[in-house]
PDB file of C-alpha atoms in Angstrom:
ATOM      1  CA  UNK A   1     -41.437   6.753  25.235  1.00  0.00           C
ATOM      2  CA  UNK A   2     -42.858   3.379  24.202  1.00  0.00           C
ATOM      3  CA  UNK A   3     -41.122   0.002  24.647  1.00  0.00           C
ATOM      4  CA  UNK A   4     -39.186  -0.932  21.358  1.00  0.00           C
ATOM      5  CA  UNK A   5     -41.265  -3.573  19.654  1.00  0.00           C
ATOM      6  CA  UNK A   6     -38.582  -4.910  17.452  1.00  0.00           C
ATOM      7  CA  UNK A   7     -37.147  -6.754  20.570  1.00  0.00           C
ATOM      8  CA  UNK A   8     -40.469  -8.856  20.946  1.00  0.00           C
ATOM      9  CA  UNK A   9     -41.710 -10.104  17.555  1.00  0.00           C
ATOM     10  CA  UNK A  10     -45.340 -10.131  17.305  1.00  0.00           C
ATOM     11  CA  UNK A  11     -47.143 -13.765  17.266  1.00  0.00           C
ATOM     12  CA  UNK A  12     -49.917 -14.930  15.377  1.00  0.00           C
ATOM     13  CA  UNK A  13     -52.394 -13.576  18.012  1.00  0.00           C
ATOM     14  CA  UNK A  14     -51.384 -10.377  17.713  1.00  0.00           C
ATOM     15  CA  UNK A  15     -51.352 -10.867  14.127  1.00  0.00           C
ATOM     16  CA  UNK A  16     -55.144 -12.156  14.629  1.00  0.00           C
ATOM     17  CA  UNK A  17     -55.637  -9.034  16.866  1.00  0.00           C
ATOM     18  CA  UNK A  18     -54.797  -7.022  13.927  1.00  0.00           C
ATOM     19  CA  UNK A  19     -56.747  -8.401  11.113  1.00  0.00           C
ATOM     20  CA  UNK A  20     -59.913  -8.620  13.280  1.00  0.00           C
ATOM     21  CA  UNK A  21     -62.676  -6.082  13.330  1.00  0.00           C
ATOM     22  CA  UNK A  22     -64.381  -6.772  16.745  1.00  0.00           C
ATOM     23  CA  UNK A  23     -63.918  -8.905  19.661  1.00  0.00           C
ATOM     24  CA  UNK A  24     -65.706 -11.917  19.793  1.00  0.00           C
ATOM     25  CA  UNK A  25     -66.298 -14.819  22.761  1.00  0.00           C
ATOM     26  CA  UNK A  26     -64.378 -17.211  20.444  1.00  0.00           C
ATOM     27  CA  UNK A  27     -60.603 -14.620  19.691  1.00  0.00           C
ATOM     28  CA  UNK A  28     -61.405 -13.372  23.457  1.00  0.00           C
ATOM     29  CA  UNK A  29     -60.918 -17.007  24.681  1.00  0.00           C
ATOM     30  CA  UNK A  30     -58.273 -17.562  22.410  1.00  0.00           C
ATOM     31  CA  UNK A  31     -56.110 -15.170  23.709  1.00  0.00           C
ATOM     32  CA  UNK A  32     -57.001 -16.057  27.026  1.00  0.00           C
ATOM     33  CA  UNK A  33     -55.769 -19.651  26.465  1.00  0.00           C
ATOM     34  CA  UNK A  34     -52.578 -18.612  24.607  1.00  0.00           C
ATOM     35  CA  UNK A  35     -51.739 -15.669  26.665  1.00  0.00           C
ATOM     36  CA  UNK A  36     -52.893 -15.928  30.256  1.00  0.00           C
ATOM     37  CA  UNK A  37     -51.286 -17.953  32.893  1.00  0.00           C
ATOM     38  CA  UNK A  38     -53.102 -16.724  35.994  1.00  0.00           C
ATOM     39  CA  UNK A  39     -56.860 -17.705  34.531  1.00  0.00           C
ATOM     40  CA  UNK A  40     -58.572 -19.323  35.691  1.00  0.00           C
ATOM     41  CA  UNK A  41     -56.547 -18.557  39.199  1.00  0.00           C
ATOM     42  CA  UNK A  42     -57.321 -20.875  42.201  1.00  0.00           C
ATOM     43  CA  UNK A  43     -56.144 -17.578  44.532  1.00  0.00           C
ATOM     44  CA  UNK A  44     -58.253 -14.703  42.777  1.00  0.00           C
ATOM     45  CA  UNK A  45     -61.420 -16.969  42.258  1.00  0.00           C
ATOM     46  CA  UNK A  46     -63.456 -13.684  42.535  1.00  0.00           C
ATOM     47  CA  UNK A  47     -61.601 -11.980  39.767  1.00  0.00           C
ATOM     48  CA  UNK A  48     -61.789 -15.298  37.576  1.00  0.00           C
ATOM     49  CA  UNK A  49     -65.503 -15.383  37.902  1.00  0.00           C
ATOM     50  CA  UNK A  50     -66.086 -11.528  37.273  1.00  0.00           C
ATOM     51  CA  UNK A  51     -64.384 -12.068  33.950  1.00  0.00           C
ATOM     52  CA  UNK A  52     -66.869 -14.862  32.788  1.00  0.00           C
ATOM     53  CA  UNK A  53     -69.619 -13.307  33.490  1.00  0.00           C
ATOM     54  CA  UNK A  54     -68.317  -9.841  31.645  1.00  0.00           C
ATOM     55  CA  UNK A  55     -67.669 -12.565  28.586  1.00  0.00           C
ATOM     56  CA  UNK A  56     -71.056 -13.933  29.039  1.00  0.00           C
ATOM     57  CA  UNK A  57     -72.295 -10.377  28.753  1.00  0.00           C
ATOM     58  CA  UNK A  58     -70.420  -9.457  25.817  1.00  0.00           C
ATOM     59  CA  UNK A  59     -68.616  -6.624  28.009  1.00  0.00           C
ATOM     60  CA  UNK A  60     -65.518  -7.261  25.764  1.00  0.00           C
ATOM     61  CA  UNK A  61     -63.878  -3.955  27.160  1.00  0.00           C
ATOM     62  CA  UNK A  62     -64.578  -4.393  30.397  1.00  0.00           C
ATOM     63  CA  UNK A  63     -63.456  -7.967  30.530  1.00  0.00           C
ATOM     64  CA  UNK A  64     -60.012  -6.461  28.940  1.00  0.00           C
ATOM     65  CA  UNK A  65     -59.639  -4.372  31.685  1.00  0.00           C
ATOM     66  CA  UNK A  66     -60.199  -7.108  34.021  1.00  0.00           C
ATOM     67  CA  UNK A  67     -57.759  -9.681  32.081  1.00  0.00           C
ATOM     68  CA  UNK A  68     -54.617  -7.174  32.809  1.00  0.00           C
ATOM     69  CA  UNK A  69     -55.803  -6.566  36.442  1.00  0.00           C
ATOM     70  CA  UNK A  70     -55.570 -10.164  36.769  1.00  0.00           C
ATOM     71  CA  UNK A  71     -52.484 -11.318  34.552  1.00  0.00           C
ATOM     72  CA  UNK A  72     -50.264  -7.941  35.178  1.00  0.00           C
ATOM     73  CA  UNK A  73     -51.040  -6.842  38.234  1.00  0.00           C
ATOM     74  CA  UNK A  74     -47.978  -4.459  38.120  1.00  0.00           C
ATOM     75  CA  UNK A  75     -49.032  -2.733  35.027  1.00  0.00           C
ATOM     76  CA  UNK A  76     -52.097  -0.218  34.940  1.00  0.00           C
ATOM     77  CA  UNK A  77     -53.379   1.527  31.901  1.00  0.00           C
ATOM     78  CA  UNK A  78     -52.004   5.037  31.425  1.00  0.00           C
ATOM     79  CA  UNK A  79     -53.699   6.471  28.467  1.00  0.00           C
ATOM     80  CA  UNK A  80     -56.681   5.856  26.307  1.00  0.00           C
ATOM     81  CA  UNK A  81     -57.069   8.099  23.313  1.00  0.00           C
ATOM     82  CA  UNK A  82     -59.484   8.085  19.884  1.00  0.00           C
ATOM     83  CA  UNK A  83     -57.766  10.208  17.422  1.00  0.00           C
ATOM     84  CA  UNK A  84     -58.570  10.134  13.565  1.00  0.00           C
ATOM     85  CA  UNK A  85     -60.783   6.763  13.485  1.00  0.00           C
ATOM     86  CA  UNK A  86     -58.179   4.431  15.702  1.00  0.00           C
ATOM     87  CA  UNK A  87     -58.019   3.857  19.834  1.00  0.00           C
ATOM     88  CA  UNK A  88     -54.430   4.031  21.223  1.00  0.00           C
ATOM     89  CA  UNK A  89     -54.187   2.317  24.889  1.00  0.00           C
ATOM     90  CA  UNK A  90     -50.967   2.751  26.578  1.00  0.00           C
ATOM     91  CA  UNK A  91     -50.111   0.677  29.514  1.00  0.00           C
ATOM     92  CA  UNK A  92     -47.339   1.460  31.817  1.00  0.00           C
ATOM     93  CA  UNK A  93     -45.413   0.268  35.115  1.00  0.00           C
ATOM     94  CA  UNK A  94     -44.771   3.855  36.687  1.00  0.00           C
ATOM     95  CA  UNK A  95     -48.248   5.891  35.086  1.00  0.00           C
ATOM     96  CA  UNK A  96     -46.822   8.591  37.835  1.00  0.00           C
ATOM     97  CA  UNK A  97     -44.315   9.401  36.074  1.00  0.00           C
ATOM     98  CA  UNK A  98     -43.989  11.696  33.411  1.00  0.00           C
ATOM     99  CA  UNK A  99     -45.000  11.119  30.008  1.00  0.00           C
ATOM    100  CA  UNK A 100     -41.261  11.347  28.716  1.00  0.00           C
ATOM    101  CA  UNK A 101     -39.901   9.124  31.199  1.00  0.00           C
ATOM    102  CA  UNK A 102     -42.203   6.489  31.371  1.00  0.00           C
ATOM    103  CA  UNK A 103     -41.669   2.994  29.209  1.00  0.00           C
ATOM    104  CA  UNK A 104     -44.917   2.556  27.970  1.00  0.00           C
ATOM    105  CA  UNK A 105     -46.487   0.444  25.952  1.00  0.00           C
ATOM    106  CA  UNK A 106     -48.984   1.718  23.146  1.00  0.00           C
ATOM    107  CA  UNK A 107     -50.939  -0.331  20.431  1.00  0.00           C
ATOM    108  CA  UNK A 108     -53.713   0.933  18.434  1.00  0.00           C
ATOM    109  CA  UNK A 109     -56.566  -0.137  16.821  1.00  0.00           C
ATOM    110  CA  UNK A 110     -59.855   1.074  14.877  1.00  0.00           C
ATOM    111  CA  UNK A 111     -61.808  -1.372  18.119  1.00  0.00           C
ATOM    112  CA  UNK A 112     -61.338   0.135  21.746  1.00  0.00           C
ATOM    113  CA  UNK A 113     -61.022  -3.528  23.073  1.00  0.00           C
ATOM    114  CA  UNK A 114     -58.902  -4.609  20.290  1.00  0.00           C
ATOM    115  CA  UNK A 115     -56.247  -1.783  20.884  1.00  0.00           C
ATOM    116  CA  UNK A 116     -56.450  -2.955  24.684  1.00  0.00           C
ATOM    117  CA  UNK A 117     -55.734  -6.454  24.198  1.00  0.00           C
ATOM    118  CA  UNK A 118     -53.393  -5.645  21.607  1.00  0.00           C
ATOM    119  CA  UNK A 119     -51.554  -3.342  24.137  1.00  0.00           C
ATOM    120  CA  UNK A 120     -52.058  -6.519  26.716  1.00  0.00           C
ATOM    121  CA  UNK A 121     -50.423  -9.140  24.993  1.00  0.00           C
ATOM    122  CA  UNK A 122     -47.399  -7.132  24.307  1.00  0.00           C
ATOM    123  CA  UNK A 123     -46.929  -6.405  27.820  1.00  0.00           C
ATOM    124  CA  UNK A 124     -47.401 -10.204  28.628  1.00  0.00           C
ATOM    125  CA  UNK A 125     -44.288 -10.823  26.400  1.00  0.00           C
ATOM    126  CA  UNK A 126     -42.252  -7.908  28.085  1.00  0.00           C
ATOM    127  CA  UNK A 127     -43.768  -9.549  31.500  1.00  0.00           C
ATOM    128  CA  UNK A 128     -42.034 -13.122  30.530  1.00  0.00           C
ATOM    129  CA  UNK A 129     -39.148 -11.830  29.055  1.00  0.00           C
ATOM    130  CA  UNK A 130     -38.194  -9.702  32.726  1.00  0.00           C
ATOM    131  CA  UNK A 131     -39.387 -12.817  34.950  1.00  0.00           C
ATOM    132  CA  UNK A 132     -35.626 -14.467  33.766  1.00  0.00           C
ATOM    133  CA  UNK A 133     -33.018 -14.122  36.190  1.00  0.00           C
ATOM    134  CA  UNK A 134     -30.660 -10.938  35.538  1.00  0.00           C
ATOM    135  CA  UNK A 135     -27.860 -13.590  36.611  1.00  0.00           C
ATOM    136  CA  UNK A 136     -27.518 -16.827  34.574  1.00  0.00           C
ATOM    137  CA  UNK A 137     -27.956 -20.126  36.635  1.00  0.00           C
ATOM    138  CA  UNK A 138     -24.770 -21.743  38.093  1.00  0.00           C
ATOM    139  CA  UNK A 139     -24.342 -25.424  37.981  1.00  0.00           C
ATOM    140  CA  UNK A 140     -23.746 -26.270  41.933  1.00  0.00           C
ATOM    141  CA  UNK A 141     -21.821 -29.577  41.736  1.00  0.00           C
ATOM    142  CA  UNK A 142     -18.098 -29.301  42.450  1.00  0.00           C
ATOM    143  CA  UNK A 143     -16.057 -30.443  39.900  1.00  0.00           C
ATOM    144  CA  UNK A 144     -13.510 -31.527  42.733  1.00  0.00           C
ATOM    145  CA  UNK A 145     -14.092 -33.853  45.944  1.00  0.00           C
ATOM    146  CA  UNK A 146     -12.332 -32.313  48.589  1.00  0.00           C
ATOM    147  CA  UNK A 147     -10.043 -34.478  50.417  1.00  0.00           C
ATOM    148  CA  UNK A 148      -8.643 -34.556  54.110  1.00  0.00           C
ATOM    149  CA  UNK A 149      -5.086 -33.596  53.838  1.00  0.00           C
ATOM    150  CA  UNK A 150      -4.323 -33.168  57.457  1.00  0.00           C
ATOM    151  CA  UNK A 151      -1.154 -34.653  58.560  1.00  0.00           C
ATOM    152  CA  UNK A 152      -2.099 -36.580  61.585  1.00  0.00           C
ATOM    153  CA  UNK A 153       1.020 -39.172  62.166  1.00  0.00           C
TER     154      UNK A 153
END
């Protein structure tokens, strides 16, 4: 079961995802400045520097991969299928679980790298959306003083 996708509009790089017909160094760093938060990460320095040099290399797919094992940890790829002349990636929190209970995330596109990133930057939105607080913020200052009312005479 996929995540709805009415609940998180698209943006104009996924809309730039769409149109395009194969990754480039120029819409791969694009989407790594608009999307990624971690990168370049001062912790993972490793994991920064593997991507570069799969960008210098032109290993778009691989460097994919290694974008959403740095940005979302949490979520691993569950399923990549070709099927009549378009790639599907699916990426999911719980890729133990069943199929039909899982809340995946699917996009597809006619480029294998495309339909990853495509599948990435949706889960980056789902990613910010469920890093609020489940219980709205509570202004701490009393609207009182309290006062000694201790009857010491």
């Amino acid at each position: 079961m996929s995540l709805l996708r009415k609940h998180h509009p698209p943006g104009p790089m996924s809309d730039r995802l769409a149109a395009a017909n194969a990754v480039t160094a120029d819409l791969l760093s694009h989407v790594i400045g608009e999307a990624c938060r971690r990168f370049p990460s001062v912790r993972q320095v490793e994991k920064t520097a593997r991507i570069e040099r799969l960008i210098r290399s032109e290993a778009w797919t691989d460097a994919a991969l290694a974008l959403i094992d740095l940005e979302l940890p949490r979520w691993q790829v569950r399923r990549i299928v070709y099927d009549e002349g378009e790639w599907y990636c699916a990426l999911s929190r719980e890729r133990e679980l069943p199929e039909w209970l899982d809340r995946s995330i699917e996009a597809r596109h006619p480029d294998l790298t495309l339909a990853i990133l495509s599948a990435f930057l949706e889960a980056q939105c789902i990613g910010a959306a469920g890093s609020r607080p489940s219980v709205p913020v509570v202004d701490a200052t009393p609207a009182y003083e309290p006062v000694c009312c201790e009857n010491f005479g």
